mmCIF file of C-alpha atoms and ligand atoms in Angstrom:
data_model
loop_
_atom_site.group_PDB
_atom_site.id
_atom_site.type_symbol
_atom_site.label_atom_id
_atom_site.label_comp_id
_atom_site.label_asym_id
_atom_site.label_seq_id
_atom_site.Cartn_x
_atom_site.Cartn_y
_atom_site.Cartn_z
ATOM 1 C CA UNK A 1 92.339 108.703 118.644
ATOM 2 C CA UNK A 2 93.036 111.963 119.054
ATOM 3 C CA UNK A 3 91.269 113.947 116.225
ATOM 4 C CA UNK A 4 93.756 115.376 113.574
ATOM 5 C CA UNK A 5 96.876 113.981 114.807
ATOM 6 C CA UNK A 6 98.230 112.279 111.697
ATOM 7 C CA UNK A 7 99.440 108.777 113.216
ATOM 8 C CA UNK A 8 100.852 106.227 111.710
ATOM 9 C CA UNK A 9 97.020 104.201 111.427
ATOM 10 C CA UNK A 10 95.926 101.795 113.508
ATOM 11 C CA UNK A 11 95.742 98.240 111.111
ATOM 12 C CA UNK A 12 92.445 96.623 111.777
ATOM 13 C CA UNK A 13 93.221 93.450 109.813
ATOM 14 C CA UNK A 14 96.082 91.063 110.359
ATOM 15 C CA UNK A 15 99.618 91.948 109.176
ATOM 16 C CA UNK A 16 101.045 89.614 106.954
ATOM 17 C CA UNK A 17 102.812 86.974 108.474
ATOM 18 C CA UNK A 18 106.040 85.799 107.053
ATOM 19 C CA UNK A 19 106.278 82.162 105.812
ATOM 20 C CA UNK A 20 110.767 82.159 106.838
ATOM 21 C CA UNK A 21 112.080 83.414 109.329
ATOM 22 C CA UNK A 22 112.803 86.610 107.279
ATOM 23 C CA UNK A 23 111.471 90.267 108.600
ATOM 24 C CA UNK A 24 108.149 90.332 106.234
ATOM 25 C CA UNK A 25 109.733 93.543 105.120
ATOM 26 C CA UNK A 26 111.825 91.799 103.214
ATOM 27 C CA UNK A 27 109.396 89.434 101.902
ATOM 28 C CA UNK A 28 107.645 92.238 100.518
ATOM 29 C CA UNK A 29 110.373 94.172 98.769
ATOM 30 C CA UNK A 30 110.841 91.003 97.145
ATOM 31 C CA UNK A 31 107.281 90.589 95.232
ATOM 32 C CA UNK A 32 106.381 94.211 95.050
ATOM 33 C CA UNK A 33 104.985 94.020 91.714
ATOM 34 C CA UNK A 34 106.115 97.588 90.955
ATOM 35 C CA UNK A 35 107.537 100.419 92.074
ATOM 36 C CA UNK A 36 105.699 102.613 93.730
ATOM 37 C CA UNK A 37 103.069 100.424 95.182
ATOM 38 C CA UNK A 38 101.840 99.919 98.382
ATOM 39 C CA UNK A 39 101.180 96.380 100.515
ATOM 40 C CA UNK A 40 97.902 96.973 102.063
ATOM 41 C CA UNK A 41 97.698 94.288 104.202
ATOM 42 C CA UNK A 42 94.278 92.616 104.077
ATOM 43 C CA UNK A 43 91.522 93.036 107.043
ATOM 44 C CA UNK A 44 87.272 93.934 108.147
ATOM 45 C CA UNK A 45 87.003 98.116 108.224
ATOM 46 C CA UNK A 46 83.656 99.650 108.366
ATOM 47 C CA UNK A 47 82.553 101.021 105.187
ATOM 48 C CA UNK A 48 80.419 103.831 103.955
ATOM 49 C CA UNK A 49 79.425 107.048 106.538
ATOM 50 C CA UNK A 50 76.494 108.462 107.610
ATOM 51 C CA UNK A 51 77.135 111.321 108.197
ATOM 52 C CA UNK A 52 77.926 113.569 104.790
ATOM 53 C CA UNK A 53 75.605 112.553 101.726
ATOM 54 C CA UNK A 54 72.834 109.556 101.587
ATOM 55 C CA UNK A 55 74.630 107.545 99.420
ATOM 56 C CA UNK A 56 77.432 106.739 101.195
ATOM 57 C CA UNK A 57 75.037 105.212 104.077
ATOM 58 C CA UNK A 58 74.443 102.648 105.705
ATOM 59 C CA UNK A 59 78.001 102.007 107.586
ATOM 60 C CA UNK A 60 78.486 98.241 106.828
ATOM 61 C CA UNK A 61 81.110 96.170 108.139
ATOM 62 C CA UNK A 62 83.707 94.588 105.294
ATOM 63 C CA UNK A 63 86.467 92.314 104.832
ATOM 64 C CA UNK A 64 88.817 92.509 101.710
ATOM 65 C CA UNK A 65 91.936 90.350 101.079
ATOM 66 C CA UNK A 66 95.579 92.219 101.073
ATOM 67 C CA UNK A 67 96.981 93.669 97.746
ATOM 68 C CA UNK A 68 99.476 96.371 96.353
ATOM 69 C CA UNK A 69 98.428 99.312 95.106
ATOM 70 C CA UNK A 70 99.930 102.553 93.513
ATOM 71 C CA UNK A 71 100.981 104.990 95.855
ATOM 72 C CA UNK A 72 100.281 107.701 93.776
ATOM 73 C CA UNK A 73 97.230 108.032 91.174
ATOM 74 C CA UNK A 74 98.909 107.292 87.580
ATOM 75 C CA UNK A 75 100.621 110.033 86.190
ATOM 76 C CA UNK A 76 100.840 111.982 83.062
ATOM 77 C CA UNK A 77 104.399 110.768 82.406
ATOM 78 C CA UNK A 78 103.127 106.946 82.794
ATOM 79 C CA UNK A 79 100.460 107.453 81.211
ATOM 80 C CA UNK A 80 102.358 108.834 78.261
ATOM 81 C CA UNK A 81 105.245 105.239 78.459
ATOM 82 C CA UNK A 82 101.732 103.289 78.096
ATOM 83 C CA UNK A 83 100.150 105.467 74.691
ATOM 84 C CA UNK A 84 104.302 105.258 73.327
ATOM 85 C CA UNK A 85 104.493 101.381 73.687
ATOM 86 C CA UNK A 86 101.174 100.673 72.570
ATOM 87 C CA UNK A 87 100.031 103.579 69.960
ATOM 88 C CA UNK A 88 96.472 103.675 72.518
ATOM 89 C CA UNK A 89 94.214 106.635 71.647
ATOM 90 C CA UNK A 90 92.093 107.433 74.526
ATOM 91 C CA UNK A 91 88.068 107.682 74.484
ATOM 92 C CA UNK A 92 88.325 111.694 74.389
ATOM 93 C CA UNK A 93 90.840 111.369 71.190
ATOM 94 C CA UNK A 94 87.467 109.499 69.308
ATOM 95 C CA UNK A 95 84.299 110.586 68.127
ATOM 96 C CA UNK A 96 81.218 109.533 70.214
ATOM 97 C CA UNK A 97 79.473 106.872 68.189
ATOM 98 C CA UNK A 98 75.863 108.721 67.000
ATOM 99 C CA UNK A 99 74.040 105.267 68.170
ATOM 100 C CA UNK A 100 74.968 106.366 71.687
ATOM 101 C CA UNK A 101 74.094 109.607 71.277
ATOM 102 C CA UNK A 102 70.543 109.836 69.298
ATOM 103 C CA UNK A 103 69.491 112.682 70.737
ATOM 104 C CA UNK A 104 72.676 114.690 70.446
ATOM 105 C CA UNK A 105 73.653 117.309 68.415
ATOM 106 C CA UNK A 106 76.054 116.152 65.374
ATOM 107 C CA UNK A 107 78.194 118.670 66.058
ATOM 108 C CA UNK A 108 78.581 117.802 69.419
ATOM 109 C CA UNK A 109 79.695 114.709 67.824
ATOM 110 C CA UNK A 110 83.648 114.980 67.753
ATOM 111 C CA UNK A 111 86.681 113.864 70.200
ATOM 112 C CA UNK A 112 86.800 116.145 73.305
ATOM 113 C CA UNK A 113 86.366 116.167 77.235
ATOM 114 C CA UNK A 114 84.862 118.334 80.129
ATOM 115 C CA UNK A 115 87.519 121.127 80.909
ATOM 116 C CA UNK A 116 86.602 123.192 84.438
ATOM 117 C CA UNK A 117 86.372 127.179 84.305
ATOM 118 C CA UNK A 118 86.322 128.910 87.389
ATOM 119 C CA UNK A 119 83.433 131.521 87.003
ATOM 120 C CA UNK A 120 83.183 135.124 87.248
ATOM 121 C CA UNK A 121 81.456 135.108 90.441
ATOM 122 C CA UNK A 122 79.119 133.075 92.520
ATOM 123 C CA UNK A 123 76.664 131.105 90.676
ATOM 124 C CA UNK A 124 73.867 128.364 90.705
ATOM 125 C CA UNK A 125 75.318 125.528 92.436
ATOM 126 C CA UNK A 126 72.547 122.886 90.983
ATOM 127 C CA UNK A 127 74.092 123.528 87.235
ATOM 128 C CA UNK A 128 77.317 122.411 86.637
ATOM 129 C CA UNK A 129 77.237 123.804 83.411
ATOM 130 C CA UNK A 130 78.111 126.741 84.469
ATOM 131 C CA UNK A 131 81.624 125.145 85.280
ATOM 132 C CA UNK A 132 81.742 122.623 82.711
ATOM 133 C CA UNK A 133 82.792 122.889 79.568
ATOM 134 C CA UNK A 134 82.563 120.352 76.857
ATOM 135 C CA UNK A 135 85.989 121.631 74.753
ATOM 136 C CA UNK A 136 86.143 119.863 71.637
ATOM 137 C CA UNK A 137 90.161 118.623 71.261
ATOM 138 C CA UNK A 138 90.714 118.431 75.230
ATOM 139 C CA UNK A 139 92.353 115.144 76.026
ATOM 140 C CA UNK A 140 94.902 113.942 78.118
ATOM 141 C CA UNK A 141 97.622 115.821 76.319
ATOM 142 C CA UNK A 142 95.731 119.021 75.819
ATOM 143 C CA UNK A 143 93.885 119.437 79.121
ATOM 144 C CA UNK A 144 92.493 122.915 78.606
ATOM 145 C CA UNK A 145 91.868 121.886 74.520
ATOM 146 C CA UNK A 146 93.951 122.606 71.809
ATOM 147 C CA UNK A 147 97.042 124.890 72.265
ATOM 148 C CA UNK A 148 97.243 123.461 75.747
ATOM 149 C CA UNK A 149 100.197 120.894 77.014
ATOM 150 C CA UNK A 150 101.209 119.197 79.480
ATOM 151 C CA UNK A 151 104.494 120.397 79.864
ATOM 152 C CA UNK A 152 105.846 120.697 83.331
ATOM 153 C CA UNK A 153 102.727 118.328 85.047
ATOM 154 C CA UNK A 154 104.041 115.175 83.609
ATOM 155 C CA UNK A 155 104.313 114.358 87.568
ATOM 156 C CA UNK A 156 100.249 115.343 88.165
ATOM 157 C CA UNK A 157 97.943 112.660 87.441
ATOM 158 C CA UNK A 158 96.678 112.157 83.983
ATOM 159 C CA UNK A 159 93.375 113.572 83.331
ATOM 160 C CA UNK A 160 90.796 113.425 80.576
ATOM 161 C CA UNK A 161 90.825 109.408 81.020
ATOM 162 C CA UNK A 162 87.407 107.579 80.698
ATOM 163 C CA UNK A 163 86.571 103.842 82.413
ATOM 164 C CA UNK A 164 88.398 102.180 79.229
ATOM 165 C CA UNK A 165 91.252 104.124 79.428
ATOM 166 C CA UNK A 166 91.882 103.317 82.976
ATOM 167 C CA UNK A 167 91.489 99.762 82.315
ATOM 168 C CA UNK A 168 93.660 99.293 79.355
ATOM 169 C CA UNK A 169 96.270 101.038 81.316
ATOM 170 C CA UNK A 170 96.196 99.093 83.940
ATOM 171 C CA UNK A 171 95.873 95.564 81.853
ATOM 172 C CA UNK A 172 99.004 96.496 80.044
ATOM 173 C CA UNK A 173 100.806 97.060 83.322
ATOM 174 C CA UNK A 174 99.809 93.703 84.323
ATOM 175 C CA UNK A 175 97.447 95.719 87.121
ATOM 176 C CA UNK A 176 93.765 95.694 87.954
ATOM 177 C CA UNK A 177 91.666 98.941 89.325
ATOM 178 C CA UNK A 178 90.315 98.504 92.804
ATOM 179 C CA UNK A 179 86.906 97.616 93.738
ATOM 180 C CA UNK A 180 85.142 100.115 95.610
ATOM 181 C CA UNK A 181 85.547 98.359 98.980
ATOM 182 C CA UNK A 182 89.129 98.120 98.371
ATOM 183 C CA UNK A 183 89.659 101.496 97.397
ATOM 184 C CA UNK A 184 88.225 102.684 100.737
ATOM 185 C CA UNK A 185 89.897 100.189 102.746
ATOM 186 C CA UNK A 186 93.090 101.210 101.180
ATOM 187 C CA UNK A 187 92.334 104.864 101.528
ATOM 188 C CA UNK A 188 91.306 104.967 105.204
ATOM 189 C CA UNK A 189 95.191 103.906 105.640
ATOM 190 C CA UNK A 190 93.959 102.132 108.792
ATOM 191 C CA UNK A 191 91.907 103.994 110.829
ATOM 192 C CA UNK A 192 88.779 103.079 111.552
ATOM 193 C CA UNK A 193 85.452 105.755 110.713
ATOM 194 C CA UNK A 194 87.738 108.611 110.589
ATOM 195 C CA UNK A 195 86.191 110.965 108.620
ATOM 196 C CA UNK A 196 89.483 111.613 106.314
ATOM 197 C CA UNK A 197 92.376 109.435 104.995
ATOM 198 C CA UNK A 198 94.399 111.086 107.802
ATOM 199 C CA UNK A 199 92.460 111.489 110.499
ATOM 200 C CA UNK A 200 89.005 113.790 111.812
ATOM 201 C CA UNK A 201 91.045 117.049 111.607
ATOM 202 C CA UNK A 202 90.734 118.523 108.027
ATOM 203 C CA UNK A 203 94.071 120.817 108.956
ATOM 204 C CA UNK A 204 95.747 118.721 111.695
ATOM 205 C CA UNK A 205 98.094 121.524 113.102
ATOM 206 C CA UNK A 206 97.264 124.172 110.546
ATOM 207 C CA UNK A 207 98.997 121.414 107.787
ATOM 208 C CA UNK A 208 97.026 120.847 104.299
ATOM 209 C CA UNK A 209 96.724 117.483 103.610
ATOM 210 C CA UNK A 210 95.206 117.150 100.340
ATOM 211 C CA UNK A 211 94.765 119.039 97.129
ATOM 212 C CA UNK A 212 90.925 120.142 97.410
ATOM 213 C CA UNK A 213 89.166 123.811 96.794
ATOM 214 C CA UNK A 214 89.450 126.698 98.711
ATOM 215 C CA UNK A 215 87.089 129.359 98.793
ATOM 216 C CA UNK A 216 84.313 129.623 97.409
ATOM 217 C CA UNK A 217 83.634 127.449 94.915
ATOM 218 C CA UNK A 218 83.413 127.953 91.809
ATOM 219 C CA UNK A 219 84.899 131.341 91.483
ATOM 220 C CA UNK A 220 87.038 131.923 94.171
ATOM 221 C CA UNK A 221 90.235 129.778 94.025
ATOM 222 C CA UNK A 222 92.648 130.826 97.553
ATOM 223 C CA UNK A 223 95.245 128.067 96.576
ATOM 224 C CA UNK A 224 95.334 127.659 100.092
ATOM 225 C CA UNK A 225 97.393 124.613 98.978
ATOM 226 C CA UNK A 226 99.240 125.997 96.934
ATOM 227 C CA UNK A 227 97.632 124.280 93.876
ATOM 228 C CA UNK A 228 94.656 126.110 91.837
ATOM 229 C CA UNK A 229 94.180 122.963 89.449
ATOM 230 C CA UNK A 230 96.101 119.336 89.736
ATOM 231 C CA UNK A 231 99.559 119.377 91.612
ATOM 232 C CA UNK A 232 102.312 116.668 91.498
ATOM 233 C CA UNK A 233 101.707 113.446 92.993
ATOM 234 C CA UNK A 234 103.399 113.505 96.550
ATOM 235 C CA UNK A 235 103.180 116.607 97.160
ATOM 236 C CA UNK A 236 100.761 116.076 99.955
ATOM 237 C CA UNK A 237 101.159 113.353 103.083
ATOM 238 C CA UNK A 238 100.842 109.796 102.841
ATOM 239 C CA UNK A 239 98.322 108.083 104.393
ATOM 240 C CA UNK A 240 98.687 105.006 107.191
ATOM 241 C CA UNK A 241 99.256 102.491 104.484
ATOM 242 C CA UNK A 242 101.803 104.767 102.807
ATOM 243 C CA UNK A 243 99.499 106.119 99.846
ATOM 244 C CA UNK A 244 99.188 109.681 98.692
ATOM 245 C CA UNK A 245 96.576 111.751 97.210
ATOM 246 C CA UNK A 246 94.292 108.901 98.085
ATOM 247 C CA UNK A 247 91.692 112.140 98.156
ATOM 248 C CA UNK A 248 91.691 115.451 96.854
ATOM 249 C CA UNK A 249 93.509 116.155 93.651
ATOM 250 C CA UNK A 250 91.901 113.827 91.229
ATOM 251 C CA UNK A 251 88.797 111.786 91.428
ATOM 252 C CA UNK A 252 89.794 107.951 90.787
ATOM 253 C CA UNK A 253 87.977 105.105 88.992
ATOM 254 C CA UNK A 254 87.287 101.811 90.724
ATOM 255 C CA UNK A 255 85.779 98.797 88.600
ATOM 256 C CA UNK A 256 82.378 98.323 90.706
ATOM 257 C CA UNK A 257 79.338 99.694 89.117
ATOM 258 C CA UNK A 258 77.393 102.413 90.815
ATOM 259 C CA UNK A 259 74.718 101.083 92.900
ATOM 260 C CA UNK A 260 73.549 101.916 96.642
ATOM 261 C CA UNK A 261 75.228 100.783 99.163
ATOM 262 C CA UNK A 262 72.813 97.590 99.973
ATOM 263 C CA UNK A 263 70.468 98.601 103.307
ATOM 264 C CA UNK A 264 70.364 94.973 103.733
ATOM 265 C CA UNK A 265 74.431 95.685 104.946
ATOM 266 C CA UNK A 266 73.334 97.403 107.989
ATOM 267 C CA UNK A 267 71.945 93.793 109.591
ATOM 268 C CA UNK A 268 74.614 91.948 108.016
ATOM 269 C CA UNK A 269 74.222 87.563 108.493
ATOM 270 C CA UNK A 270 77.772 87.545 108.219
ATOM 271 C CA UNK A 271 80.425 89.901 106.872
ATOM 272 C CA UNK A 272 81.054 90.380 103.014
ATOM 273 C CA UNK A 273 84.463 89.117 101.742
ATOM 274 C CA UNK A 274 85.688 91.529 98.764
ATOM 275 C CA UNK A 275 82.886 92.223 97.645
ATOM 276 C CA UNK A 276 82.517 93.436 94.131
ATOM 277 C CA UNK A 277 79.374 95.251 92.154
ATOM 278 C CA UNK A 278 79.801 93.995 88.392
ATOM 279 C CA UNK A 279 76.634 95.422 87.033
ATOM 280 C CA UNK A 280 77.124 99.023 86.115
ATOM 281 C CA UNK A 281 73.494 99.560 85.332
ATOM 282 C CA UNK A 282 71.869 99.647 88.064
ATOM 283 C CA UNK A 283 71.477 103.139 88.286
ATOM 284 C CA UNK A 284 69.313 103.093 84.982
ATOM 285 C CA UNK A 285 70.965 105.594 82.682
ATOM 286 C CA UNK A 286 71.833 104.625 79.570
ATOM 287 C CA UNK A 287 75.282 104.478 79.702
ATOM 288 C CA UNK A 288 76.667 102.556 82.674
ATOM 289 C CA UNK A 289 78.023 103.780 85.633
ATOM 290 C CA UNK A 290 81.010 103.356 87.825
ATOM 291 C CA UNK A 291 82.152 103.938 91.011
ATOM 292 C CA UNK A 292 84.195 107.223 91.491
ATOM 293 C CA UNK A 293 86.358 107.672 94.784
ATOM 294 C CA UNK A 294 88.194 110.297 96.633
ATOM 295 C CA UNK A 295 87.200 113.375 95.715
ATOM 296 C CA UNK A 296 89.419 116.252 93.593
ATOM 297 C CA UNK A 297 91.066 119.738 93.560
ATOM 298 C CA UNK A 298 87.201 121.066 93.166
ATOM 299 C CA UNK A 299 85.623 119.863 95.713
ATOM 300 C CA UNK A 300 84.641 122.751 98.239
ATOM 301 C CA UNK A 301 83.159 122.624 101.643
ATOM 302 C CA UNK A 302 80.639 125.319 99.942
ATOM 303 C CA UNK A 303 79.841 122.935 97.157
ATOM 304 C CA UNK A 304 81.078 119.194 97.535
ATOM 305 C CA UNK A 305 82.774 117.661 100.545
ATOM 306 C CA UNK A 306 83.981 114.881 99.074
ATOM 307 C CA UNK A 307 87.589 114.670 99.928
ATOM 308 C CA UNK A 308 87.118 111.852 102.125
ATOM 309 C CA UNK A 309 87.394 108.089 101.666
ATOM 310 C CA UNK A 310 83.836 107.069 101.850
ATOM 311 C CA UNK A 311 82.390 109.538 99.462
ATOM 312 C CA UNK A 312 81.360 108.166 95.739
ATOM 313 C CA UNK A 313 79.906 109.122 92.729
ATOM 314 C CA UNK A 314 78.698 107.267 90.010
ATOM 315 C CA UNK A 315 80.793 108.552 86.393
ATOM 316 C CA UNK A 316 79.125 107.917 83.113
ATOM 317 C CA UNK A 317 82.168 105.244 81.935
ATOM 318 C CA UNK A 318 82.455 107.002 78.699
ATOM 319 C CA UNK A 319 82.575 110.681 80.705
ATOM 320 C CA UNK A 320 86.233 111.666 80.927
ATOM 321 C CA UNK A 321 87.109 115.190 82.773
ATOM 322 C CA UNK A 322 89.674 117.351 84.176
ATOM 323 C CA UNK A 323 89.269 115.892 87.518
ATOM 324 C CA UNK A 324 89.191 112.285 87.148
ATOM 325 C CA UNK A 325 92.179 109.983 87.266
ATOM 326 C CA UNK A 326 92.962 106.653 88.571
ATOM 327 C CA UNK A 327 95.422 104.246 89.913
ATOM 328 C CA UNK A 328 96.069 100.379 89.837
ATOM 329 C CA UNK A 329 96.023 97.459 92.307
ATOM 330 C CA UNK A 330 97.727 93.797 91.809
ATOM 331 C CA UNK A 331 95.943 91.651 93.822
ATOM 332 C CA UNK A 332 95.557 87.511 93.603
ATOM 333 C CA UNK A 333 98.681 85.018 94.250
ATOM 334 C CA UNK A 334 101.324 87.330 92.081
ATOM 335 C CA UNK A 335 100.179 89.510 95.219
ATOM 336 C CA UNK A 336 100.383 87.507 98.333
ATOM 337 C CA UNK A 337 103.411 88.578 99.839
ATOM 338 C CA UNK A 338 103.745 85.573 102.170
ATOM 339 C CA UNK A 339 101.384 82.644 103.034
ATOM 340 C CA UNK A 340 98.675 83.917 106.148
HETATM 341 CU CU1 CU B 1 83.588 117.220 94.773
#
């Protein structure tokens, strides 16, 4: 592979074969549960990396089943169909229950959500409060807090959306979220170990392929990208399996808890078939955890080099932020494009 060029991705699994005698693209156009999803066709890939942060180690060999997924992480404007049909009020519109929070501050206590402000200057990277703000009335609609709007980034990905949100949105579009190994699969578009969605290149031929930071963060925003905070979905490359801002621009939920990767993985008796991580406590805070993938418009080589498809965090499922989105899969026989 030759680093950085951005080929079409090299499909580890099977394609789906197609039951007639019909080309299996038109097989697929016929189920796609949706517009704007994505058949990724079902096969092993190696997941994980050793060669960024701990967690993302040991590389472990994986097998998932094929699915559709969004091509794009769910935006503001479907987001906002979803709160109109349904009268939802997201986690960040509703005060934090005081029996979750004994130790907090009453006046802490109200509906709000973690806005980013660049700093001043360079600062201590080990405290992100120095980034972070909790902004009392900052929700999906008001992503800076109140006398913000969302007008003209009803195409960006919705922000300010906790772990509930993201499911309820995706049961009432008849969608699940992605397991962690799926997301990854999905998000490696094909190519096997490559350190991004697109390739080992981070600027194949001098082209940006992903909303991330640069500069130095947190103070020093180049817009390189042309983007200082979220940009429109699309605006970047797809990857091999024909999904976009699979990394960079917003961090997106998956449904596995946060655990490591098992160690046992790297000696595997036999290879893992979509595997799944329900419990969410494993990492022993008191509010569960879940699996975070992708990376977002702050992450900085200086700081967090996370804009690639085996990086993860774990995200407090009641935390909701300016840099954390998601997007839906529809997997299971409503999925299965043709018999294999
Ligand atoms: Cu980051």
């Amino acid at each position: 592979m030759a680093p950085g060029r951005n080929h079409p991705g090299r499909v580890i699994g099977p394609h789906p074969a197609s039951r007639d005698d019909r080309p299996v693209s038109a097989t697929l156009a016929e189920t796609r549960p949706g517009k704007h999803m994505a058949w990724i066709p079902g096969g092993e890939f190696l997941m994980g990396d050793e060669r960024f942060y701990p967690e993302e180690a040991p590389v472990h060999r994986v097998a998932v089943d094929g699915f559709w997924m969004d091509d794009h992480p769910v935006t503001v404007a479907e987001f906002r169909r979803f709160v109109k049909a349904t009268g939802y009020r997201t986690v960040a519109e509703e005060a934090p229950d005081p029996a979750d929070y004994p130790d907090a501050d009453p006046e802490l206590l109200v509906p709000g959500s973690l806005v980013f402000r660049p700093t001043s200057g360079p600062v201590d990277l080990r405290d992100v409060r120095n980034w972070w703000h909790w902004t009392p009335g900052a929700c999906w609609r008001r992503p800076e807090g109140p006398g913000s709007n969302v007008g003209g980034r009803e195409l960006h990905p919705v922000v300010h959306v906790a772990y509930r949100d993201a499911a309820a949105y995706a049961a009432w579009a008849g969608k699940e979220l992605p397991t962690e190994a799926e997301w990854e699969y999905a998000a490696r578009g094909g190519l096997e170990q490559a350190v991004f969605a697109w390739g080992d290149a981070f600027t194949p031929r001098r082209r940006r392929m992903a909303n991330t930071w640069e500069g130095e963060f947190p103070w020093q925003n180049l817009r390189a990208d042309g983007w200082a905070g979220t940009s429109p979905v699309r605006a970047f490359p797809p990857n091999g399996f024909g999904l976009h801002d699979v990394t960079g621009n917003v961090w997106e939920w998956t449904s596995d808890g946060f655990a490591p990767h098992p160690e046992a993985a790297r000696w595997p008796c036999c290879v893992p078939r979509n595997a799944r991580v329900d419990d969410a406590t494993a990492s022993g805070e008191a509010i569960p955890r879940k699996v975070i993938k992708g990376g977002s418009h702050l992450c900085a080589p200086n700081y967090c080099l996370r804009f690639r498809p085996a990086a993860r965090q774990g995200e407090a499922v009641d935390t909701s932020t300016a840099h954390i989105g998601f997007r839906c899969i529809v997997r299971g026989p409503a999925g299965e494009p043709s018999a294999r």
